[in-house]
PDB file of C-alpha atoms in Angstrom:
ATOM      1  CA  GLU A   1      95.234  98.329  89.291  1.00 94.00           C
ATOM      2  CA  VAL A   2      94.541 100.062  92.589  1.00 96.00           C
ATOM      3  CA  GLN A   3      90.857 100.926  92.753  1.00 97.00           C
ATOM      4  CA  LEU A   4      88.207 102.159  95.165  1.00 98.00           C
ATOM      5  CA  VAL A   5      84.603 102.141  93.960  1.00 98.00           C
ATOM      6  CA  GLU A   6      81.868 103.782  96.008  1.00 98.00           C
ATOM      7  CA  SER A   7      78.193 102.942  95.750  1.00 98.00           C
ATOM      8  CA  GLY A   8      74.953 103.517  97.605  1.00 98.00           C
ATOM      9  CA  GLY A   9      74.447 107.224  97.050  1.00 97.00           C
ATOM     10  CA  GLY A  10      71.146 108.728  96.012  1.00 98.00           C
ATOM     11  CA  LEU A  11      68.259 110.941  97.014  1.00 98.00           C
ATOM     12  CA  VAL A  12      66.963 110.619 100.562  1.00 98.00           C
ATOM     13  CA  GLN A  13      64.525 112.669 102.617  1.00 98.00           C
ATOM     14  CA  PRO A  14      65.644 114.623 105.680  1.00 98.00           C
ATOM     15  CA  GLY A  15      65.714 112.321 108.682  1.00 98.00           C
ATOM     16  CA  GLY A  16      66.269 109.293 106.484  1.00 98.00           C
ATOM     17  CA  SER A  17      69.111 106.792 106.311  1.00 98.00           C
ATOM     18  CA  LEU A  18      71.552 105.615 103.694  1.00 98.00           C
ATOM     19  CA  ARG A  19      74.428 103.141 103.656  1.00 98.00           C
ATOM     20  CA  LEU A  20      77.425 103.807 101.477  1.00 98.00           C
ATOM     21  CA  SER A  21      79.805 101.074 100.398  1.00 98.00           C
ATOM     22  CA  CYS A  22      83.322 101.188  99.021  1.00 98.00           C
ATOM     23  CA  ALA A  23      84.872  98.188  97.264  1.00 98.00           C
ATOM     24  CA  ALA A  24      88.670  98.028  97.250  1.00 98.00           C
ATOM     25  CA  SER A  25      90.913  96.146  94.856  1.00 97.00           C
ATOM     26  CA  GLY A  26      94.525  96.099  93.745  1.00 97.00           C
ATOM     27  CA  PHE A  27      96.058  96.684  97.177  1.00 96.00           C
ATOM     28  CA  THR A  28      96.123  95.077 100.620  1.00 96.00           C
ATOM     29  CA  PHE A  29      92.954  96.615 102.042  1.00 97.00           C
ATOM     30  CA  SER A  30      93.434  95.125 105.496  1.00 97.00           C
ATOM     31  CA  SER A  31      96.758  96.985 105.891  1.00 95.00           C
ATOM     32  CA  TYR A  32      95.237 100.439 105.475  1.00 96.00           C
ATOM     33  CA  TRP A  33      93.378 102.764 107.713  1.00 96.00           C
ATOM     34  CA  MET A  34      90.371 103.871 105.654  1.00 98.00           C
ATOM     35  CA  SER A  35      88.435 107.117 105.532  1.00 98.00           C
ATOM     36  CA  TRP A  36      85.389 108.897 104.193  1.00 98.00           C
ATOM     37  CA  VAL A  37      85.769 112.447 102.896  1.00 98.00           C
ATOM     38  CA  ARG A  38      82.894 114.517 101.548  1.00 98.00           C
ATOM     39  CA  GLN A  39      82.469 117.599  99.399  1.00 98.00           C
ATOM     40  CA  ALA A  40      79.286 119.641  99.361  1.00 98.00           C
ATOM     41  CA  PRO A  41      78.364 121.189  95.992  1.00 97.00           C
ATOM     42  CA  GLY A  42      80.746 124.040  95.219  1.00 97.00           C
ATOM     43  CA  LYS A  43      82.518 123.667  98.569  1.00 97.00           C
ATOM     44  CA  GLY A  44      85.799 122.292  99.854  1.00 98.00           C
ATOM     45  CA  LEU A  45      86.801 118.874 101.090  1.00 98.00           C
ATOM     46  CA  GLU A  46      85.635 117.805 104.537  1.00 98.00           C
ATOM     47  CA  TRP A  47      87.065 114.822 106.379  1.00 98.00           C
ATOM     48  CA  VAL A  48      84.213 112.717 107.799  1.00 98.00           C
ATOM     49  CA  ALA A  49      85.585 109.595 109.485  1.00 98.00           C
ATOM     50  CA  ASN A  50      88.537 107.192 109.851  1.00 96.00           C
ATOM     51  CA  ILE A  51      88.718 103.537 110.830  1.00 97.00           C
ATOM     52  CA  LYS A  52      91.787 101.550 111.830  1.00 96.00           C
ATOM     53  CA  GLN A  53      92.862  98.394 110.021  1.00 96.00           C
ATOM     54  CA  ASP A  54      91.119  96.062 112.480  1.00 97.00           C
ATOM     55  CA  GLY A  55      88.198  98.383 113.199  1.00 97.00           C
ATOM     56  CA  SER A  56      89.299  98.943 116.796  1.00 97.00           C
ATOM     57  CA  GLU A  57      89.620 102.737 116.451  1.00 95.00           C
ATOM     58  CA  LYS A  58      87.187 105.098 114.792  1.00 96.00           C
ATOM     59  CA  TYR A  59      87.184 108.885 114.558  1.00 95.00           C
ATOM     60  CA  TYR A  60      84.473 111.242 113.347  1.00 97.00           C
ATOM     61  CA  VAL A  61      84.080 114.921 112.574  1.00 97.00           C
ATOM     62  CA  ASP A  62      81.893 116.515 115.243  1.00 96.00           C
ATOM     63  CA  SER A  63      79.008 117.249 112.854  1.00 97.00           C
ATOM     64  CA  VAL A  64      78.317 113.549 112.213  1.00 98.00           C
ATOM     65  CA  LYS A  65      79.037 112.038 115.628  1.00 98.00           C
ATOM     66  CA  GLY A  66      76.095 109.975 116.833  1.00 98.00           C
ATOM     67  CA  ARG A  67      74.537 109.886 113.350  1.00 98.00           C
ATOM     68  CA  PHE A  68      77.155 108.222 111.117  1.00 98.00           C
ATOM     69  CA  THR A  69      78.976 104.939 111.676  1.00 98.00           C
ATOM     70  CA  ILE A  70      82.052 103.831 109.764  1.00 98.00           C
ATOM     71  CA  SER A  71      82.772 100.106 109.499  1.00 98.00           C
ATOM     72  CA  ARG A  72      84.727  97.665 107.382  1.00 98.00           C
ATOM     73  CA  ASP A  73      84.820  94.017 106.339  1.00 98.00           C
ATOM     74  CA  ASN A  74      88.373  93.000 105.534  1.00 98.00           C
ATOM     75  CA  ALA A  75      87.242  89.616 104.223  1.00 98.00           C
ATOM     76  CA  LYS A  76      85.204  91.446 101.583  1.00 98.00           C
ATOM     77  CA  ASN A  77      87.718  94.281 101.023  1.00 98.00           C
ATOM     78  CA  SER A  78      84.914  96.701 101.763  1.00 98.00           C
ATOM     79  CA  LEU A  79      84.358  99.924 103.684  1.00 98.00           C
ATOM     80  CA  TYR A  80      80.961 101.212 104.766  1.00 98.00           C
ATOM     81  CA  LEU A  81      79.341 104.392 106.045  1.00 98.00           C
ATOM     82  CA  GLN A  82      75.960 104.076 107.717  1.00 98.00           C
ATOM     83  CA  MET A  83      74.305 107.497 107.699  1.00 98.00           C
ATOM     84  CA  ASN A  84      71.241 108.082 109.876  1.00 98.00           C
ATOM     85  CA  SER A  85      69.187 111.174 110.699  1.00 98.00           C
ATOM     86  CA  LEU A  86      70.350 112.789 107.498  1.00 98.00           C
ATOM     87  CA  ARG A  87      70.171 116.540 107.106  1.00 98.00           C
ATOM     88  CA  ALA A  88      70.212 118.854 104.107  1.00 98.00           C
ATOM     89  CA  GLU A  89      73.752 119.864 105.039  1.00 98.00           C
ATOM     90  CA  ASP A  90      74.913 116.265 104.544  1.00 98.00           C
ATOM     91  CA  THR A  91      74.325 116.673 100.802  1.00 98.00           C
ATOM     92  CA  ALA A  92      77.699 116.030  99.193  1.00 98.00           C
ATOM     93  CA  VAL A  93      79.841 113.770  97.093  1.00 98.00           C
ATOM     94  CA  TYR A  94      81.258 111.156  99.446  1.00 98.00           C
ATOM     95  CA  TYR A  95      84.737 109.842  98.696  1.00 98.00           C
ATOM     96  CA  CYS A  96      86.300 106.712 100.072  1.00 98.00           C
ATOM     97  CA  ALA A  97      90.073 106.976 100.611  1.00 98.00           C
ATOM     98  CA  GLY A  98      92.924 104.948 102.011  1.00 98.00           C
ATOM     99  CA  LEU A  99      94.806 106.564 104.873  1.00 96.00           C
ATOM    100  CA  ILE A 100      98.446 105.821 105.492  1.00 94.00           C
ATOM    101  CA  TYR A 101      99.891 106.702 108.876  1.00 85.00           C
ATOM    102  CA  VAL A 102     103.486 107.254 109.851  1.00 83.00           C
ATOM    103  CA  ILE A 103     104.573 108.665 113.194  1.00 78.00           C
ATOM    104  CA  ARG A 104     104.338 112.365 112.391  1.00 79.00           C
ATOM    105  CA  PHE A 105     101.937 112.371 109.509  1.00 86.00           C
ATOM    106  CA  GLY A 106      99.362 110.612 107.404  1.00 92.00           C
ATOM    107  CA  TRP A 107      98.077 110.940 103.875  1.00 96.00           C
ATOM    108  CA  PHE A 108      95.043 109.925 101.835  1.00 97.00           C
ATOM    109  CA  ASP A 109      95.811 107.677  98.893  1.00 96.00           C
ATOM    110  CA  PRO A 110      94.157 106.096  96.937  1.00 97.00           C
ATOM    111  CA  TRP A 111      90.816 107.817  96.382  1.00 98.00           C
ATOM    112  CA  GLY A 112      87.588 106.604  94.860  1.00 98.00           C
ATOM    113  CA  GLN A 113      85.574 108.595  92.331  1.00 97.00           C
ATOM    114  CA  GLY A 114      82.851 109.437  94.809  1.00 98.00           C
ATOM    115  CA  THR A 115      79.129 108.865  95.191  1.00 98.00           C
ATOM    116  CA  LEU A 116      76.574 111.664  95.442  1.00 98.00           C
ATOM    117  CA  VAL A 117      74.221 111.853  98.403  1.00 98.00           C
ATOM    118  CA  THR A 118      71.348 114.330  98.144  1.00 98.00           C
ATOM    119  CA  VAL A 119      69.201 115.019 101.186  1.00 98.00           C
ATOM    120  CA  SER A 120      66.031 116.770 100.129  1.00 97.00           C
ATOM    121  CA  SER A 121      62.274 116.523 100.415  1.00 96.00           C
TER     122      SER A 121
ATOM    123  CA  SER S   1      92.720 124.248 117.400  1.00 46.00           C
ATOM    124  CA  SER S   2      92.604 121.686 114.584  1.00 59.00           C
ATOM    125  CA  GLU S   3      91.636 124.210 111.905  1.00 92.00           C
ATOM    126  CA  LEU S   4      93.780 124.722 108.820  1.00 97.00           C
ATOM    127  CA  THR S   5      93.677 128.060 107.014  1.00 97.00           C
ATOM    128  CA  GLN S   6      94.428 128.629 103.328  1.00 98.00           C
ATOM    129  CA  ASP S   7      94.172 131.663 101.082  1.00 97.00           C
ATOM    130  CA  PRO S   8      91.043 131.243  98.936  1.00 97.00           C
ATOM    131  CA  ALA S   9      92.724 132.143  95.652  1.00 98.00           C
ATOM    132  CA  VAL S  10      96.185 132.599  94.196  1.00 98.00           C
ATOM    133  CA  SER S  11      97.332 133.345  90.668  1.00 98.00           C
ATOM    134  CA  VAL S  12     100.632 132.793  88.880  1.00 98.00           C
ATOM    135  CA  ALA S  13     101.991 133.618  85.450  1.00 98.00           C
ATOM    136  CA  LEU S  14     102.755 130.667  83.230  1.00 98.00           C
ATOM    137  CA  GLY S  15     106.246 129.358  83.978  1.00 97.00           C
ATOM    138  CA  GLN S  16     106.624 131.293  87.213  1.00 98.00           C
ATOM    139  CA  THR S  17     106.823 130.009  90.779  1.00 98.00           C
ATOM    140  CA  VAL S  18     103.918 130.047  93.206  1.00 98.00           C
ATOM    141  CA  ARG S  19     103.648 129.114  96.866  1.00 98.00           C
ATOM    142  CA  ILE S  20     100.387 128.028  98.472  1.00 98.00           C
ATOM    143  CA  THR S  21     100.334 128.154 102.253  1.00 98.00           C
ATOM    144  CA  CYS S  22      98.420 126.407 105.018  1.00 98.00           C
ATOM    145  CA  GLN S  23      98.398 127.555 108.640  1.00 98.00           C
ATOM    146  CA  GLY S  24      97.341 125.724 111.753  1.00 96.00           C
ATOM    147  CA  ASP S  25      98.473 124.767 115.230  1.00 95.00           C
ATOM    148  CA  SER S  26      98.568 121.060 114.376  1.00 93.00           C
ATOM    149  CA  LEU S  27     101.297 121.774 111.823  1.00 95.00           C
ATOM    150  CA  ARG S  28     103.723 122.399 114.673  1.00 95.00           C
ATOM    151  CA  SER S  29     103.504 118.665 115.454  1.00 93.00           C
ATOM    152  CA  TYR S  30     102.412 116.963 112.247  1.00 93.00           C
ATOM    153  CA  TYR S  31     103.370 117.309 108.598  1.00 94.00           C
ATOM    154  CA  ALA S  32     100.755 118.315 106.062  1.00 96.00           C
ATOM    155  CA  SER S  33      99.716 116.489 102.936  1.00 97.00           C
ATOM    156  CA  TRP S  34      98.555 118.290  99.799  1.00 98.00           C
ATOM    157  CA  TYR S  35      95.874 117.400  97.261  1.00 98.00           C
ATOM    158  CA  GLN S  36      95.117 118.727  93.797  1.00 98.00           C
ATOM    159  CA  GLN S  37      91.538 118.649  92.578  1.00 98.00           C
ATOM    160  CA  LYS S  38      90.350 119.576  89.104  1.00 98.00           C
ATOM    161  CA  PRO S  39      86.662 120.204  88.307  1.00 97.00           C
ATOM    162  CA  GLY S  40      84.567 117.058  88.349  1.00 96.00           C
ATOM    163  CA  GLN S  41      87.467 114.877  89.476  1.00 97.00           C
ATOM    164  CA  ALA S  42      88.516 113.192  92.693  1.00 98.00           C
ATOM    165  CA  PRO S  43      91.403 114.722  94.643  1.00 98.00           C
ATOM    166  CA  VAL S  44      94.929 113.573  93.851  1.00 98.00           C
ATOM    167  CA  LEU S  45      97.758 113.413  96.400  1.00 98.00           C
ATOM    168  CA  VAL S  46     100.685 115.604  95.319  1.00 98.00           C
ATOM    169  CA  ILE S  47     102.848 115.965  98.455  1.00 98.00           C
ATOM    170  CA  TYR S  48     103.047 114.083 101.748  1.00 96.00           C
ATOM    171  CA  GLY S  49     105.344 114.062 104.746  1.00 93.00           C
ATOM    172  CA  LYS S  50     108.363 116.324 104.902  1.00 90.00           C
ATOM    173  CA  ASN S  51     108.571 116.655 101.101  1.00 96.00           C
ATOM    174  CA  ASN S  52     107.579 113.458  99.318  1.00 96.00           C
ATOM    175  CA  ARG S  53     105.962 113.159  95.903  1.00 97.00           C
ATOM    176  CA  PRO S  54     103.935 110.123  94.854  1.00 96.00           C
ATOM    177  CA  SER S  55     104.904 108.379  91.670  1.00 96.00           C
ATOM    178  CA  GLY S  56     103.736 110.343  88.652  1.00 96.00           C
ATOM    179  CA  ILE S  57     103.718 113.777  90.295  1.00 98.00           C
ATOM    180  CA  PRO S  58     106.098 116.172  88.499  1.00 97.00           C
ATOM    181  CA  ASP S  59     109.145 117.375  90.398  1.00 97.00           C
ATOM    182  CA  ARG S  60     108.012 120.981  90.011  1.00 98.00           C
ATOM    183  CA  PHE S  61     105.799 120.266  93.051  1.00 98.00           C
ATOM    184  CA  SER S  62     107.525 120.503  96.432  1.00 98.00           C
ATOM    185  CA  GLY S  63     106.565 120.920 100.061  1.00 97.00           C
ATOM    186  CA  SER S  64     108.040 122.577 103.106  1.00 97.00           C
ATOM    187  CA  SER S  65     107.109 123.424 106.654  1.00 96.00           C
ATOM    188  CA  SER S  66     108.074 125.985 109.283  1.00 96.00           C
ATOM    189  CA  GLY S  67     106.402 126.495 112.625  1.00 96.00           C
ATOM    190  CA  ASN S  68     102.642 126.492 112.132  1.00 96.00           C
ATOM    191  CA  THR S  69     102.827 126.924 108.355  1.00 98.00           C
ATOM    192  CA  ALA S  70     103.075 124.332 105.597  1.00 98.00           C
ATOM    193  CA  SER S  71     103.723 125.351 102.007  1.00 98.00           C
ATOM    194  CA  LEU S  72     103.229 123.812  98.601  1.00 98.00           C
ATOM    195  CA  THR S  73     105.491 125.302  95.941  1.00 98.00           C
ATOM    196  CA  ILE S  74     105.074 124.884  92.208  1.00 98.00           C
ATOM    197  CA  THR S  75     108.263 125.874  90.388  1.00 98.00           C
ATOM    198  CA  GLY S  76     107.522 126.706  86.766  1.00 97.00           C
ATOM    199  CA  ALA S  77     103.732 126.491  86.861  1.00 98.00           C
ATOM    200  CA  GLN S  78     102.046 124.917  83.857  1.00 98.00           C
ATOM    201  CA  ALA S  79      98.550 125.442  82.502  1.00 98.00           C
ATOM    202  CA  GLU S  80      97.564 121.965  83.683  1.00 98.00           C
ATOM    203  CA  ASP S  81      98.379 122.945  87.275  1.00 98.00           C
ATOM    204  CA  GLU S  82      95.312 125.177  87.395  1.00 98.00           C
ATOM    205  CA  ALA S  83      93.174 123.522  90.048  1.00 98.00           C
ATOM    206  CA  ASP S  84      92.028 123.661  93.659  1.00 98.00           C
ATOM    207  CA  TYR S  85      94.645 122.697  96.227  1.00 98.00           C
ATOM    208  CA  TYR S  86      93.877 121.424  99.728  1.00 98.00           C
ATOM    209  CA  CYS S  87      96.129 120.832 102.686  1.00 98.00           C
ATOM    210  CA  ASN S  88      95.395 118.235 105.350  1.00 97.00           C
ATOM    211  CA  SER S  89      96.932 117.239 108.630  1.00 96.00           C
ATOM    212  CA  ARG S  90      96.014 115.077 111.551  1.00 93.00           C
ATOM    213  CA  ASP S  91      95.578 116.593 114.973  1.00 89.00           C
ATOM    214  CA  SER S  92      96.300 115.237 118.442  1.00 87.00           C
ATOM    215  CA  SER S  93      92.735 113.850 118.712  1.00 89.00           C
ATOM    216  CA  GLY S  94      93.073 111.645 115.649  1.00 87.00           C
ATOM    217  CA  ASN S  95      90.986 113.910 113.445  1.00 92.00           C
ATOM    218  CA  HIS S  96      92.079 114.861 109.934  1.00 95.00           C
ATOM    219  CA  PRO S  97      90.660 118.270 108.965  1.00 96.00           C
ATOM    220  CA  PHE S  98      91.266 119.802 105.548  1.00 98.00           C
ATOM    221  CA  GLY S  99      92.088 123.411 104.842  1.00 98.00           C
ATOM    222  CA  GLY S 100      89.459 125.437 103.053  1.00 97.00           C
ATOM    223  CA  GLY S 101      91.261 125.105  99.724  1.00 98.00           C
ATOM    224  CA  THR S 102      93.119 127.463  97.398  1.00 98.00           C
ATOM    225  CA  LYS S 103      92.000 128.040  93.828  1.00 98.00           C
ATOM    226  CA  LEU S 104      95.103 128.390  91.657  1.00 98.00           C
ATOM    227  CA  THR S 105      94.793 130.328  88.412  1.00 98.00           C
ATOM    228  CA  VAL S 106      97.602 130.116  85.863  1.00 98.00           C
ATOM    229  CA  LEU S 107      97.665 133.268  83.766  1.00 96.00           C
TER     230      LEU S 107
END
């Protein structure tokens, strides 16, 4: 069974740090680009970051550049998101997702169930 | 611009056809993908590429594209199709923004 399981969410104070993890199983993790997508309470989906299969390319939404770092460990079938200098507006459910690229398009599949990050004092 | 624009809400009578649209400059170069999300659940891919459905997605879902507009069409909408729908596309910088989402109500 294809599965992505996020962990590491929780309550953190503004300015604090948190590291999210995503454990993959049931598919060849090392063959996929991987992504983080978040959703603030009552809001829409927001793409956060992508990482290439070998980690050589990374892309971030402007609002997290310099604060968040995406990484992966293919030997452990795991994806990570290191979040520093957290702000109230980073409060969201964070989803891990596989990203498949073809020449003219890409798509997110599979998806995890998400982990909630709350930034509040 | 890498922004994708969707109508916030659309409604359709049970059994009728509805089209949900997504506009953006990146759609002139890249196909969109579409995601269905029901309350409290993770998003589910429903359409990708020119008009491809993942296994398990009913054939009443279809996609199309013209110019800067991508469309998701549901032919014969069912009650279980009531959900939020999001489009997504990459841009030339390697980013992958989502549209703002469309809330579909089945009457």
